Short mmCIF file of C-alpha atoms and ligand atoms in Angstrom, two decimals:
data_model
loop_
_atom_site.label_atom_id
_atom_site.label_comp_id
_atom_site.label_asym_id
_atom_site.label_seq_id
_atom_site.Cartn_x
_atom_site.Cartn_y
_atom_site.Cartn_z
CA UNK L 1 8.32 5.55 33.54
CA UNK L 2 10.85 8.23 33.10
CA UNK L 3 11.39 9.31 29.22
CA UNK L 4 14.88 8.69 29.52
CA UNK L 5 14.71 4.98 31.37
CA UNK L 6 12.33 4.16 28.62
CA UNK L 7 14.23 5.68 25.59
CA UNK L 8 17.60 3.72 27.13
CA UNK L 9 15.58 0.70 26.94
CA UNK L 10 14.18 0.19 23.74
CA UNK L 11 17.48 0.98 22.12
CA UNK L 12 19.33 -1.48 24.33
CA UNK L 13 16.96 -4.01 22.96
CA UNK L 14 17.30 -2.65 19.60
CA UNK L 15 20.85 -2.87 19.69
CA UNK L 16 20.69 -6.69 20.45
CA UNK L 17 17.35 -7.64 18.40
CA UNK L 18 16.88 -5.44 14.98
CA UNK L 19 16.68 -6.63 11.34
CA UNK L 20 19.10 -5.88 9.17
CA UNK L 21 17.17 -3.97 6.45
CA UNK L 22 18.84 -2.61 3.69
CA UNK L 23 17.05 1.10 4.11
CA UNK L 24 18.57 0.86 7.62
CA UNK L 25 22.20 0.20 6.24
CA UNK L 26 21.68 4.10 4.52
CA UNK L 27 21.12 7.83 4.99
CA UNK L 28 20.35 8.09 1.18
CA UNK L 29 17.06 10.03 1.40
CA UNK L 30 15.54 8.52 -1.69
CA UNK L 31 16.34 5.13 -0.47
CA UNK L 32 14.29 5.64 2.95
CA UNK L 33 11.69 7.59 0.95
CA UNK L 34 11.17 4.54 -1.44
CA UNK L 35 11.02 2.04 1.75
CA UNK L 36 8.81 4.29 3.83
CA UNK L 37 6.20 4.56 0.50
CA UNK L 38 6.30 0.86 -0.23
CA UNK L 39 5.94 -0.55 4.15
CA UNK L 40 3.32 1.84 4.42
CA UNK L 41 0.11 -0.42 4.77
CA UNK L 42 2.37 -3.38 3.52
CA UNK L 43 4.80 -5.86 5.84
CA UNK L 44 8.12 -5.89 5.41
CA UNK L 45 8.53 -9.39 3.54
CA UNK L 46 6.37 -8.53 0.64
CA UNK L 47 7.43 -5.02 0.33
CA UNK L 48 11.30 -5.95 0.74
CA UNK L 49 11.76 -7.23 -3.09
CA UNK L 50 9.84 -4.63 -4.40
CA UNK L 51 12.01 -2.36 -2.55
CA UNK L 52 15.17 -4.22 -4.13
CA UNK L 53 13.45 -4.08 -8.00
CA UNK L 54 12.91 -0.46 -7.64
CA UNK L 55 16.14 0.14 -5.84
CA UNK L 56 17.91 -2.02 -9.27
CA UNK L 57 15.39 -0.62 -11.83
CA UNK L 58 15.81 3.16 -10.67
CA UNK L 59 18.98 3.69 -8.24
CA UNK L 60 18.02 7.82 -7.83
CA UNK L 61 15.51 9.75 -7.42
CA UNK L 62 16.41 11.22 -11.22
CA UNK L 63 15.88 8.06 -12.88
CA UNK L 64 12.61 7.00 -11.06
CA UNK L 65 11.36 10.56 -12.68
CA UNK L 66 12.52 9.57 -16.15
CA UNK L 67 10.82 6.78 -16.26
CA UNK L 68 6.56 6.69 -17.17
CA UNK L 69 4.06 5.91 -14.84
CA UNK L 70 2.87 3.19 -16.55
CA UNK L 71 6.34 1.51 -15.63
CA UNK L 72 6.28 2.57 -12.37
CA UNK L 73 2.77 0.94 -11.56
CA UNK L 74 3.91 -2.14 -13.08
CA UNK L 75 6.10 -2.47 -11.30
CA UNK L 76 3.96 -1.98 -8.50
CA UNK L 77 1.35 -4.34 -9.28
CA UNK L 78 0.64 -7.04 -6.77
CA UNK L 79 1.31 -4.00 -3.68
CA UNK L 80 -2.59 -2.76 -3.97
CA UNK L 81 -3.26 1.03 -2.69
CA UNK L 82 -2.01 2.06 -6.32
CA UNK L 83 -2.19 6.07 -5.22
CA UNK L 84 1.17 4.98 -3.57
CA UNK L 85 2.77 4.19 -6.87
CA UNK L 86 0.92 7.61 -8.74
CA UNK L 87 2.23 9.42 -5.73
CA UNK L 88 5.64 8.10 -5.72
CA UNK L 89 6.57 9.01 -9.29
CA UNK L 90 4.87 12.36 -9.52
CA UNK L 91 6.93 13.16 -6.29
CA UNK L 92 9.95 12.19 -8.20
CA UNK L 93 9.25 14.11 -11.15
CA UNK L 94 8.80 17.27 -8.28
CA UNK L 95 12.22 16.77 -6.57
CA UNK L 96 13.96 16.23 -10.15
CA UNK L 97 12.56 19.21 -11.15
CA UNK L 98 11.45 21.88 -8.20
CA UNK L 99 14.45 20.78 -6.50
CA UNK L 100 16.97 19.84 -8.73
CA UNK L 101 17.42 15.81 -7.89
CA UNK L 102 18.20 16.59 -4.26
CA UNK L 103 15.60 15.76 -1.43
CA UNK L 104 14.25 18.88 0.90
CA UNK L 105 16.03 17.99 4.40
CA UNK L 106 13.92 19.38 6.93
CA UNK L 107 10.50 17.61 8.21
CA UNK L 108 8.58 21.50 7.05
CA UNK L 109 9.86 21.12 3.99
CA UNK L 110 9.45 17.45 3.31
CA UNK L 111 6.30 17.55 4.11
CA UNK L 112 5.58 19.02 1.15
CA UNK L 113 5.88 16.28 -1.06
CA UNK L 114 3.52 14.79 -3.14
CA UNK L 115 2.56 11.28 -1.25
CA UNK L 116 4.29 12.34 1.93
CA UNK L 117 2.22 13.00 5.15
CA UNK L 118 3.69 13.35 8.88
CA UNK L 119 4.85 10.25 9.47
CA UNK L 120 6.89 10.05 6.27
CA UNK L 121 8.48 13.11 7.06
CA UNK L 122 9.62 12.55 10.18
CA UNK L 123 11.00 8.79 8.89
CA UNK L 124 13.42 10.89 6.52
CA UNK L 125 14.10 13.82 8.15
CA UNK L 126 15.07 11.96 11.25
CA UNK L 127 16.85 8.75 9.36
CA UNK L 128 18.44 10.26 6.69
CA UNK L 129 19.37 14.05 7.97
CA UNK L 130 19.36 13.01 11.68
CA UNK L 131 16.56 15.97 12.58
CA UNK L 132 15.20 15.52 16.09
CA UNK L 133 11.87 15.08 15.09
CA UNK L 134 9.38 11.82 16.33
CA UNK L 135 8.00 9.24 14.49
CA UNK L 136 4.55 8.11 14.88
CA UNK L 137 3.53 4.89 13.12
CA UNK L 138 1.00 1.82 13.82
CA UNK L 139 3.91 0.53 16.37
CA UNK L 140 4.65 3.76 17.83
CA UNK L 141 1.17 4.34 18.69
CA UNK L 142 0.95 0.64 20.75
CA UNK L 143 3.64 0.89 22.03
CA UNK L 144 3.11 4.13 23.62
CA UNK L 145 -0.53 3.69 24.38
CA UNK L 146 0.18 0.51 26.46
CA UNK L 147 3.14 1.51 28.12
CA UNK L 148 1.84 4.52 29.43
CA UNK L 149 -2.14 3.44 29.61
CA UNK L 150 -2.97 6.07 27.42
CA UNK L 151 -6.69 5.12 25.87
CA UNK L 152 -7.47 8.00 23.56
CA UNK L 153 -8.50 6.98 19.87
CA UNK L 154 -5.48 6.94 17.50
CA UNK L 155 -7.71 7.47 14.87
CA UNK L 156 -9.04 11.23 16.16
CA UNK L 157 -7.35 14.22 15.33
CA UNK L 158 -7.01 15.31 19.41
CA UNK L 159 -5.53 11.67 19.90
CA UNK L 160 -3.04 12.02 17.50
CA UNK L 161 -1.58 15.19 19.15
CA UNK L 162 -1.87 13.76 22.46
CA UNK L 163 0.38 10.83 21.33
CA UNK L 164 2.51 13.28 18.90
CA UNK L 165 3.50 15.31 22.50
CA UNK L 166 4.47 12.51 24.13
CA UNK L 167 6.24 10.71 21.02
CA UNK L 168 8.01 14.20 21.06
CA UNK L 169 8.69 14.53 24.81
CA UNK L 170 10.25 11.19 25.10
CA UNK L 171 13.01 11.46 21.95
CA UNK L 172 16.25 11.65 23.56
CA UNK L 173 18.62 15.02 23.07
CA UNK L 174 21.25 12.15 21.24
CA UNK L 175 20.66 10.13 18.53
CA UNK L 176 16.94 10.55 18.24
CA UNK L 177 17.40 8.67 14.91
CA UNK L 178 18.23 5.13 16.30
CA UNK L 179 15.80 5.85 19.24
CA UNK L 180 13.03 6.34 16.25
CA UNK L 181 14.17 2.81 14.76
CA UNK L 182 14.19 1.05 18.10
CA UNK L 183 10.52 2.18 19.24
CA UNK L 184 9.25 1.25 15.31
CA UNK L 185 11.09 -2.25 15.67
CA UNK L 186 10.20 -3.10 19.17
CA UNK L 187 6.63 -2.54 18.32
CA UNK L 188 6.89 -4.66 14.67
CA UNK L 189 8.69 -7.29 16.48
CA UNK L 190 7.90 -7.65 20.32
CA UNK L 191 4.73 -5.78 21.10
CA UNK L 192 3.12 -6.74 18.73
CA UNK L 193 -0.74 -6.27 18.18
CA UNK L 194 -2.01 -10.08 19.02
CA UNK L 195 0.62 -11.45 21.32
CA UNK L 196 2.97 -9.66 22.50
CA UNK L 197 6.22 -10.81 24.50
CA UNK L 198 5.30 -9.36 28.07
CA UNK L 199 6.86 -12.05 29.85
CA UNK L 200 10.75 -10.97 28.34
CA UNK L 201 9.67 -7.72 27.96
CA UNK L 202 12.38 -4.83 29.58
CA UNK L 203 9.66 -2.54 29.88
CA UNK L 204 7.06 -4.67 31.59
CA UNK L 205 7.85 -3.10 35.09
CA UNK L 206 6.67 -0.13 34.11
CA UNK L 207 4.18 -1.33 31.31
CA UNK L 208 0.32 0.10 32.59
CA UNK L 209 -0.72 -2.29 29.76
CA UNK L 210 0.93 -5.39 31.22
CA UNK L 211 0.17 -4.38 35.05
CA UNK L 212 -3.58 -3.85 34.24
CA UNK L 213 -3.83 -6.91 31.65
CA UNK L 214 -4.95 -4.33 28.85
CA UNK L 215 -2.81 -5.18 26.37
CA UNK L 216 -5.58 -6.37 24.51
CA UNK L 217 -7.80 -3.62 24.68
CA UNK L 218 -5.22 -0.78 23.66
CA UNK L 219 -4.41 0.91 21.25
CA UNK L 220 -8.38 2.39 20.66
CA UNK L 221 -8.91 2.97 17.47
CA UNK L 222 -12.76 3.55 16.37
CA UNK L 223 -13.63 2.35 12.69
CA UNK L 224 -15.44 4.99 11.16
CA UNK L 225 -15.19 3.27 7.37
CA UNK L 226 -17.68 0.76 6.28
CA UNK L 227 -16.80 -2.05 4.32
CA UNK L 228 -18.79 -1.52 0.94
CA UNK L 229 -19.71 -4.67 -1.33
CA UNK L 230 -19.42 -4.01 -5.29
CA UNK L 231 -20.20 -6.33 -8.19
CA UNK L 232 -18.22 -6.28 -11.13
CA UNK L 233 -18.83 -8.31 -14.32
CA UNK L 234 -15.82 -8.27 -16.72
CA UNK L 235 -16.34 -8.46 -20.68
CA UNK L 236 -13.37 -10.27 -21.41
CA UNK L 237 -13.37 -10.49 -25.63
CA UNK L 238 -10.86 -12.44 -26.47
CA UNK L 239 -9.80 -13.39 -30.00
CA UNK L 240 -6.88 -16.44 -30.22
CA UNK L 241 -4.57 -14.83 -27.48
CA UNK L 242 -5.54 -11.40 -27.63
CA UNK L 243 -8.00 -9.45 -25.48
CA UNK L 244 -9.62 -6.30 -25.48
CA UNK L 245 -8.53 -4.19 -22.71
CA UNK L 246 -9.06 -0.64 -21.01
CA UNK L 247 -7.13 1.93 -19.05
CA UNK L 248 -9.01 3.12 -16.03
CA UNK L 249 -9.46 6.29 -15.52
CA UNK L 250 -12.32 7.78 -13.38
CA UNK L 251 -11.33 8.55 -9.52
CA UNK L 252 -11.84 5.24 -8.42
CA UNK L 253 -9.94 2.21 -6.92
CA UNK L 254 -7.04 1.26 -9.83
CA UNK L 255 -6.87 4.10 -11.80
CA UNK L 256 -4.21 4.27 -14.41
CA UNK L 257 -4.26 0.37 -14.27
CA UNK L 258 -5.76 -2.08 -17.04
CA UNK L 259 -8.65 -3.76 -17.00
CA UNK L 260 -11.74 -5.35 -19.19
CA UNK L 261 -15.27 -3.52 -19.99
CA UNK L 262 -16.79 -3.56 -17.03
CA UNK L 263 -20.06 -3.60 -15.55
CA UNK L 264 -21.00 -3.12 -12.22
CA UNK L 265 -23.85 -3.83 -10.03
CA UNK L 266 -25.07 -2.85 -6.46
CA UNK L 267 -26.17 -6.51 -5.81
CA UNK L 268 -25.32 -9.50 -7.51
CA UNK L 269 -26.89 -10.40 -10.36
CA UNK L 270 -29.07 -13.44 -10.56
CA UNK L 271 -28.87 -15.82 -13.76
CA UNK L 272 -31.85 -14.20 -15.56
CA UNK L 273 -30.23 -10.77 -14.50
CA UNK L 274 -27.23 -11.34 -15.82
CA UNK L 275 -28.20 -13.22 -19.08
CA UNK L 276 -30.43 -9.94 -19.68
CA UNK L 277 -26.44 -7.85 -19.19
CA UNK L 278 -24.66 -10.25 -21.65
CA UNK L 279 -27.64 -9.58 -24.35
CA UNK L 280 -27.78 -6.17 -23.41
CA UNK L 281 -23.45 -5.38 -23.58
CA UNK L 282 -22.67 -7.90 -26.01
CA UNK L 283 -26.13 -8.42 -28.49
CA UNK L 284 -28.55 -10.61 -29.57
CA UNK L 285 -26.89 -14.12 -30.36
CA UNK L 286 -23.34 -14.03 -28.65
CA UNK L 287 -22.91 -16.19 -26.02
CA UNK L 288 -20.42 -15.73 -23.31
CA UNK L 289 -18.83 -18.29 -20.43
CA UNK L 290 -19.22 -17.00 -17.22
CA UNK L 291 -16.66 -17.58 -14.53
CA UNK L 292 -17.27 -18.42 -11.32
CA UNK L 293 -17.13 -15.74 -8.76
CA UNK L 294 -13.36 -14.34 -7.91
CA UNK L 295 -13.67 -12.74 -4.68
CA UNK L 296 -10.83 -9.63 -3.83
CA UNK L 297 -10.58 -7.91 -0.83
CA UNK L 298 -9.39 -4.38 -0.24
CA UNK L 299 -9.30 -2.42 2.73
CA UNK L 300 -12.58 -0.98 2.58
CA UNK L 301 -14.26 -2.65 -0.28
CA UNK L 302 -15.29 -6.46 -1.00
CA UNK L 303 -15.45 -6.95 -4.67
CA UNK L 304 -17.02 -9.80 -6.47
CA UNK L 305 -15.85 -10.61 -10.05
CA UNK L 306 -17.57 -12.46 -12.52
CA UNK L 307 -15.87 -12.37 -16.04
CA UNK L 308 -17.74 -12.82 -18.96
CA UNK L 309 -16.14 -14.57 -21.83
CA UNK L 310 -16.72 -13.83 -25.12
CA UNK L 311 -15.34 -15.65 -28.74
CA UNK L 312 -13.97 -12.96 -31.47
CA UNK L 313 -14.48 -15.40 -34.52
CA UNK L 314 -12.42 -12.47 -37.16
CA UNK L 315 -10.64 -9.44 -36.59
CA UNK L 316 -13.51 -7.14 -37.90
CA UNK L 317 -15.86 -8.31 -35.16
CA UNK L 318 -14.02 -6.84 -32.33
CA UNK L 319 -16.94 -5.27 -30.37
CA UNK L 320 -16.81 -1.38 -30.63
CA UNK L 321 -18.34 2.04 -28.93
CA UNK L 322 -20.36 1.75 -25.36
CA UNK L 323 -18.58 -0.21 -23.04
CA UNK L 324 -15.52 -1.14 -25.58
CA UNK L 325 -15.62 2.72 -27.11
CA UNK L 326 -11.96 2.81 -25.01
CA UNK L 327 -11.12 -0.69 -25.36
CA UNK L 328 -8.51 -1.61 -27.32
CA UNK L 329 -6.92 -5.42 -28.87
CA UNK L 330 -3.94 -6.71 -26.72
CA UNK L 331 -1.45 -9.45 -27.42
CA UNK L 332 0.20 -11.94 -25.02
CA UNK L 333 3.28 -9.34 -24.90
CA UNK L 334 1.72 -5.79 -24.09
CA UNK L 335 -1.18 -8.09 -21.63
CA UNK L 336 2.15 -9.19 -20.05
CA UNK L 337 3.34 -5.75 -19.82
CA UNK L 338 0.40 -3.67 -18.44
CA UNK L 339 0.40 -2.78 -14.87
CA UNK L 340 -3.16 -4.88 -13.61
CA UNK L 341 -4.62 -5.01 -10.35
CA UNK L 342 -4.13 -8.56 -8.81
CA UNK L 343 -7.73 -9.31 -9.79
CA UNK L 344 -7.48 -9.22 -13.15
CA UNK L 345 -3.73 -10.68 -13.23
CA UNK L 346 -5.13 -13.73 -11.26
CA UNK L 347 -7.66 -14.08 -13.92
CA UNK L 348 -5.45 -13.35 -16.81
CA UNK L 349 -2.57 -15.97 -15.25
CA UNK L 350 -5.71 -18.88 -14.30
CA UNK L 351 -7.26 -18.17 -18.06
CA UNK L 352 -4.20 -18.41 -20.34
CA UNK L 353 -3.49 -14.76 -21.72
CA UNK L 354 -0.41 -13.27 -21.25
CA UNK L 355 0.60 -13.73 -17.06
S1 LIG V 1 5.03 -5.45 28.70
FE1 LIG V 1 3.96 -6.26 26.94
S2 LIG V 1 2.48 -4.67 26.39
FE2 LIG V 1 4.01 -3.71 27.72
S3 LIG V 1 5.52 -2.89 26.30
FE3 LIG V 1 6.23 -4.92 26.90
S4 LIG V 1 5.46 -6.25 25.28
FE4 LIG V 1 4.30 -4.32 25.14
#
C-alpha cells in the first residue's frame, strides 16, 4: 500500500472515530508529558483520573517540582511501575531548574529527560511542537507489522529500526501530528491485539495480515523475561490503630514506598518453617496471626504475601533494631497518607488501619 493511501486512511477514520481525551484537546507540553508517563504500560480508563488529579493537584510543570516525592507517589499509588512516578518528579525538578519551567521542544533535546525514552519524545515533540518526527508505540508496531506483513521481533534492537524507517517513511509532509494520533488510536481501538475489526476495516484491501489470516500471529515479539516467584512475610506490629512501618529503600520493586518488616523467602514456607521465622523475628513467647496468602502480580514477578500479625500490649514494647531497626509507629492519619503499593493498601484497607 502506498504511504500516502495509507496515511489518508487512518486519519479519515480518525477524523470520524477518536476519543475525546483531554491531552488531545492541548499542545501544553507538560500536559502530554504527564499523559504519555501515566498510559505508558497503563489503559486509558485507569490512567485518565489520575491524569485529571495530577492535572488539579499540580497544573505546571513548576508546581509538580515543588511538591515532594513522597506526594507525588501517593498520588500514584494504585498505577504500579513506581520508577514512573520517581521519574516524573525528578524530571520536573530538571525542567524547573536546567530549563527554567519551559519544556525542551525538539525530539534531541527531549530526549534527554529523566523518564523519557523515544517514544515519549516523539509523542511531545510531534503533539505539542508539531515536529515531523514518528511515533512508535504497542499500536504502532501492530498496526504496521500486519498491514505490511512485516514479522521481525519488536522486541530486538534491528526490529525496532526496521519498524522506526518505515514509521518514518510513511508520516505525511502535513500534519504529521494528527497522522501520529490516528495510527496510535486506530491500533487502541480497531486493530486491536485479540480481535480486531477486519471485516469494517478501510485498510483491509491492502492488509497482508488480513489477506494471509495472520493477524493472529503478528506482531512477534520474543519474551526474553522470566516470570520470578518471591515470598514475602510481613511483620505487621500493630498497637490499637497504629502500626510499625518502613520506607523502602534498596533498588528493588517499590522503592520510596511504605511497607512492614519484611521477610522474604525463595520458596514458601511450610508451617514448621514459618513458626521457626515468627520465633526467630519476633522472640520466644509472641504469637502472631497469620493471614492467608495475598497473591499480587507484577509484570515480571508473582509475589506471595503472608502478613504476620503481631499484639503491642504498651508503648515501650514496640519491637526495635534487626528487621524494625528502620521501622517506625504510624497512626490511622500518616498510614492514610503514605504512598503504599496496592499490596499492602489492600491489606491495610481488608485489616482496619488507616485505608
Ligand atoms: S484488516 Fe484487520 S489486521 Fe489489517 S489493519 Fe485492518 S483491522 Fe488490522
Amino acid at each position: 500500500m502506498k504511504a500516502t493511501v495509507f496515511s489518508a486512511k487512518v486519519v479519515e477514520w480518525y477524523q470520524e472515530h477518536h476519543r475525546l481525551l483531554p491531552w488531545r484537546q492541548t499542545r501544553d507540553p507538560y500536559k502530554i508529558w504527564l499523559s504519555e508517563i501515566i498510559l505508558q504500560q497503563t489503559r486509558v480508563a485507569q490512567g485518565l483520573p489520575y491524569y485529571r488529579a495530577f492535572v488539579r493537584q499540580y497544573p505546571n510543570v513548576r508546581s509538580l517540582a515543588a511538591a515532594s516525592e513522597q506526594e507525588v507517589l501517593r498520588m500514584w499509588q494504585g498505577l504500579g511501575y513506581y520508577s514512573r512516578a520517581r521519574n516524573l518528579h525528578a524530571c520536573a525538578r530538571m525542567i524547573a531548574k536546567k530549563y527554567q519551567g519551559n519544556f525542551p521542544q525538539t525530539f534531541v533535546e527531549l530526549k534527554q529527560l529523566r523518564g523519557v525514552g523515544d517514544y515519549t519524545a516523539a509523542a511531545i515533540a510531534s503533539f505539542a511542537f508539531g515536529e515531523r518526527v514518528a511515533v512508535l508505540d504497542g499500536n504502532v508496531f501492530r498496526v504496521l507489522s500486519r498491514v505490511f506483513g512485516v514479522s521481525d521481533d519488536i522486541a530486538s534492537p534491528a526490529g525496532k529500526r526496521k519498524f522506526m524507517a518505515l514509521a518514518n517513511d510513511l508520516l505525511p509532509v502535513k500534519d504529521s501530528s494528527t497522522y501520529n494520533q490516528a495510527i496510535m488510536e486506530f491500533g487502541a481501538l480497531f486493530c486491536t491485539p485479540r480481535s480486531p475489526s477486519c471485516d469494517q476495516c478501510p485498510l483491509s484491501a491492502g492488509c497482508v495480515a488480513f489477506r494471509r489470516g495472520m493477524q493472529a500471529d503478528l506482531p512477534v515479539k520474543r519474551k526474553s523475561v522470566k516470570t520470578k516467584r518471591r515470598y514475602f512475610h510481613y511483620v505487621v506490629a500493630r498497637r490499637g490503630k497504629s502500626v510499625l512501618m518502613n520506607r523502602r529503600t534498596g533498588q528493588d520493586i517499590w522503592k520510596g514506598l511504605w511497607d512492614f518488616p519484611l521477610v522474604e523467602s525463595e520458596t514458601r514456607l511450610s508451617k514448621g518453617e514459618l513458626e521457626r521465622t515468627i520465633k526467630k523475628v519476633v522472640g520466644e513467647g509472641t504469637s502472631a496471626t497469620v493471614s492467608p496468602e495475598y497473591k499480587h502480580v507484577l509484570s515480571h514477578q508473582v509475589i506471595a504475601a503472608r502478613f504476620l500479625e503481631i499484639s503491642i500490649p504498651k508503648e515501650s514494647d514496640w519491637p526495635r533494631g534487626g528487621l524494625f531497626a528502620s521501622a517506625i509507629p504510624c497512626g490511622p492519619g500518616k498510614v492514610q497518607r503514605l504512598p503504599k503499593s496496592v499490596l499492602v493498601a489492600r491489606y491495610l484497607r481488608e485489616n482496619g488501619a488507616g485505608e
